[in-house]
Coordinates of C-alpha atoms in Angstrom, one line a residue:
Chain A
G213 CA 85.8 52.7 65.6
A214 CA 83.1 54.7 67.5
V215 CA 85.3 55.6 70.4
V216 CA 84.0 58.1 73.0
S217 CA 86.2 59.7 75.6
Q218 CA 85.5 61.6 78.8
H219 CA 87.6 63.9 80.8
P220 CA 88.3 63.8 83.6
S221 CA 87.8 60.2 84.7
W222 CA 87.4 61.3 88.3
V223 CA 87.2 64.6 90.1
I224 CA 86.9 65.7 93.7
C225 CA 85.7 69.3 94.4
K226 CA 84.5 71.4 97.3
S227 CA 80.9 72.2 97.8
G228 CA 79.9 75.3 95.9
T229 CA 82.4 75.0 93.1
S230 CA 81.6 74.2 89.5
V231 CA 83.0 71.2 87.6
K232 CA 83.2 70.7 83.8
I233 CA 83.1 67.3 82.2
E234 CA 84.1 66.9 78.6
C235 CA 82.7 64.2 76.2
R236 CA 84.4 63.7 72.9
S237 CA 83.7 61.4 69.9
L238 CA 87.2 60.6 68.8
D239 CA 86.7 59.0 65.4
F240 CA 83.3 60.1 64.3
Q241 CA 81.1 63.1 64.2
A242 CA 78.1 62.9 66.5
T243 CA 75.1 65.1 65.9
T244 CA 73.6 63.9 69.1
M245 CA 75.2 63.3 72.5
F246 CA 73.6 62.1 75.7
W247 CA 74.4 62.7 79.3
Y248 CA 73.5 60.1 81.9
R249 CA 73.8 59.8 85.7
Q250 CA 74.3 56.5 87.4
F251 CA 73.9 55.8 91.1
P252 CA 75.6 52.8 92.7
K253 CA 74.2 49.5 91.7
Q254 CA 71.5 51.2 89.6
S255 CA 70.8 51.6 85.9
L256 CA 71.5 54.7 83.9
M257 CA 69.2 57.7 84.2
L258 CA 69.1 60.0 81.2
M259 CA 69.7 63.6 82.1
A260 CA 69.7 65.4 78.8
T261 CA 70.0 65.0 75.0
S262 CA 72.4 67.4 73.3
N263 CA 72.3 68.3 69.7
E264 CA 75.2 70.2 68.0
G265 CA 74.5 73.9 67.8
S266 CA 71.2 73.8 69.7
K267 CA 70.0 73.9 73.3
A268 CA 70.0 70.7 75.2
T269 CA 66.7 68.9 76.0
Y270 CA 66.5 68.0 79.6
E271 CA 64.6 65.2 81.2
Q272 CA 61.9 65.9 83.7
G273 CA 63.4 66.7 87.1
V274 CA 66.8 67.6 85.8
E275 CA 67.6 71.3 86.6
K276 CA 69.0 72.9 83.5
D277 CA 70.6 75.7 85.4
K278 CA 72.3 73.2 87.6
F279 CA 73.6 71.0 84.8
L280 CA 74.7 73.2 82.0
I281 CA 75.3 71.4 78.7
N282 CA 77.1 72.8 75.7
H283 CA 77.5 71.0 72.4
A284 CA 79.6 73.4 70.4
S285 CA 80.9 71.0 67.8
L286 CA 80.2 67.6 66.3
T287 CA 82.8 66.0 68.4
L288 CA 82.5 67.7 71.8
S289 CA 79.9 68.2 74.4
T290 CA 80.4 69.5 77.9
L291 CA 78.5 69.1 81.1
T292 CA 79.1 71.7 83.8
V293 CA 77.8 70.9 87.3
T294 CA 77.3 74.4 88.8
S295 CA 77.6 75.1 92.5
A296 CA 78.1 71.4 93.2
H297 CA 76.8 69.9 96.4
P298 CA 77.4 66.5 98.0
E299 CA 74.2 65.2 96.6
D300 CA 75.6 65.8 93.1
S301 CA 78.2 63.2 93.7
S302 CA 77.7 60.5 91.2
F303 CA 79.0 58.7 88.1
Y304 CA 78.3 60.7 85.0
I305 CA 78.4 58.9 81.6
C306 CA 78.1 60.4 78.1
S307 CA 77.2 58.7 74.9
A308 CA 77.2 59.7 71.2
T309 CA 75.4 58.4 68.2
V310 CA 76.8 58.0 64.8
D311 CA 73.8 56.4 63.0
G312 CA 71.0 58.0 65.0
K313 CA 70.3 54.7 66.6
T314 CA 73.3 53.2 68.3
Q315 CA 74.8 54.9 71.3
Y316 CA 78.5 54.6 72.1
F317 CA 79.4 55.3 75.6
G318 CA 82.3 57.1 77.2
P319 CA 84.2 55.5 80.2
G320 CA 82.4 57.8 82.7
T321 CA 83.4 60.4 85.2
R322 CA 83.2 59.9 88.9
L323 CA 82.4 63.1 90.8
L324 CA 82.8 63.5 94.5
V325 CA 81.7 66.7 96.1
L326 CA 83.0 67.3 99.6
Chain B
A87 CA 56.4 54.8 75.8
Q88 CA 58.7 51.8 75.7
S89 CA 59.9 49.9 78.7
V90 CA 62.5 47.2 79.4
T91 CA 62.5 44.6 82.1
Q92 CA 65.4 42.4 83.1
P93 CA 63.8 40.0 85.5
D94 CA 67.1 38.7 87.0
I95 CA 69.0 41.2 89.2
H96 CA 71.8 38.7 90.0
I97 CA 72.9 35.6 88.2
T98 CA 75.7 33.3 89.2
V99 CA 77.1 30.7 86.8
S100 CA 80.1 28.4 86.9
E101 CA 83.0 29.1 84.5
G102 CA 82.5 27.1 81.4
A103 CA 78.7 26.9 81.8
S104 CA 76.2 28.4 79.4
L105 CA 74.5 31.7 80.1
E106 CA 71.2 33.2 79.3
L107 CA 70.2 36.7 80.4
R108 CA 66.6 37.6 80.0
C109 CA 65.2 40.9 78.6
N110 CA 61.6 41.7 77.9
Y111 CA 60.5 44.9 76.3
S112 CA 57.3 46.8 75.8
Y113 CA 56.8 48.7 72.6
G114 CA 54.1 48.9 69.9
A115 CA 56.3 48.5 66.9
T116 CA 59.6 46.9 66.2
P117 CA 62.1 48.5 68.4
Y118 CA 65.9 48.8 68.2
L119 CA 67.4 46.4 70.7
F120 CA 70.8 46.5 72.4
W121 CA 72.9 44.7 74.9
Y122 CA 75.6 46.6 76.8
V123 CA 78.1 45.3 79.3
Q124 CA 79.6 47.4 82.1
S125 CA 82.6 46.5 84.2
P126 CA 82.9 48.2 87.7
G127 CA 83.7 51.9 87.4
Q128 CA 83.6 51.8 83.6
G129 CA 81.3 53.0 80.9
L130 CA 79.1 50.7 78.8
Q131 CA 80.4 48.6 75.9
L132 CA 78.1 47.6 73.1
L133 CA 77.9 43.8 72.8
L134 CA 75.3 43.6 70.0
K135 CA 72.3 45.2 68.5
Y136 CA 69.2 44.3 66.5
F137 CA 67.5 46.6 64.1
S138 CA 65.8 44.3 61.6
G139 CA 66.4 41.1 59.5
D140 CA 67.8 37.9 61.0
T141 CA 66.5 37.6 64.5
L142 CA 69.6 35.8 65.8
V143 CA 72.4 38.4 66.1
Q144 CA 76.0 37.7 66.9
G145 CA 78.0 40.1 69.0
I146 CA 81.5 40.5 70.4
K147 CA 83.1 38.3 73.0
G148 CA 81.1 35.2 71.9
F149 CA 77.7 36.6 72.8
E150 CA 74.5 36.2 70.8
A151 CA 70.9 37.3 71.2
E152 CA 67.7 36.3 69.7
F153 CA 64.8 38.6 69.0
K154 CA 61.4 36.9 69.6
R155 CA 58.6 39.2 68.6
S156 CA 55.9 36.9 69.9
Q157 CA 57.5 37.0 73.4
S158 CA 58.7 40.6 73.3
S159 CA 62.1 39.3 74.3
F160 CA 65.7 39.8 73.4
N161 CA 67.6 37.3 75.5
L162 CA 71.4 37.3 75.6
R163 CA 73.3 34.0 75.5
K164 CA 76.8 32.7 75.6
P165 CA 77.6 29.0 75.3
S166 CA 80.6 29.0 77.7
V167 CA 81.2 31.7 80.2
H168 CA 84.7 33.0 81.1
W169 CA 85.6 34.5 84.5
S170 CA 86.2 37.8 82.6
D171 CA 82.5 38.0 81.7
A172 CA 81.6 38.9 85.3
A173 CA 80.0 42.3 85.0
E174 CA 76.7 44.2 84.8
Y175 CA 74.7 43.7 81.7
F176 CA 72.1 46.1 80.4
C177 CA 69.4 45.6 77.8
A178 CA 68.2 48.7 76.1
V179 CA 65.5 49.6 73.6
G180 CA 65.3 52.5 71.2
A181 CA 62.6 53.6 68.8
N182 CA 62.2 55.7 65.8
N183 CA 59.8 58.1 67.5
A184 CA 61.9 58.5 70.6
G185 CA 64.5 61.0 69.3
N186 CA 67.3 58.4 69.4
M187 CA 66.7 57.9 73.2
L188 CA 67.4 54.6 74.8
T189 CA 65.4 53.1 77.6
F190 CA 67.5 50.8 79.8
G191 CA 66.5 47.8 81.8
G192 CA 67.6 47.7 85.5
G193 CA 70.6 45.5 84.7
T194 CA 71.7 42.0 85.6
R195 CA 74.8 41.4 87.6
L196 CA 76.7 38.3 86.5
M197 CA 79.0 36.5 88.8
V198 CA 81.2 33.7 87.6
K199 CA 82.3 30.9 90.0
P200 CA 85.6 29.3 89.3

């Protein structure tokens, strides 16, 4: 139980294009989902907290117009990287909580912007 | 605000040897404590968690952790390491007043010698 999926698992795009990453809780309803970014050999950096039906809460330093988050249902949240640039290349991981405490993580999406 | 420290960036153990990964946290009340494991290019898998009650918690894959309030620690242990345990391990702390957010330690990379 408590399975979270992400799609795509990896994506390569040209600079200036937008990329959408989906995060789904497969066997539970998640009122809260989280988006993280992870640089090589580093820990996770929280980007934003997403609650179903409301606007996401972004961490300091994360551009909300750059990283658009939509949480339209209890099982789906999306992260759109708009006008992507090479510095946006990273590993993006989502998580979802079922009990308000424990976060279950997706497998991650590797983004490479050329 | 809570913080988490994993003092060991790298640890190498021989297969079959015992393992202890250290985690120290800073928080005023009793936190929620977690250990996650991440294989290269993958998301995070929950190993175990502590909310309250018995301070020795058992997790998956033969791991256990002990919450020691007096030492503000939540060290992860395994009596006999397998080569497949080689991965990155993250300790994380959550709190009631933190909106379900987790604070992660910097991670410990475990290498297993044959």
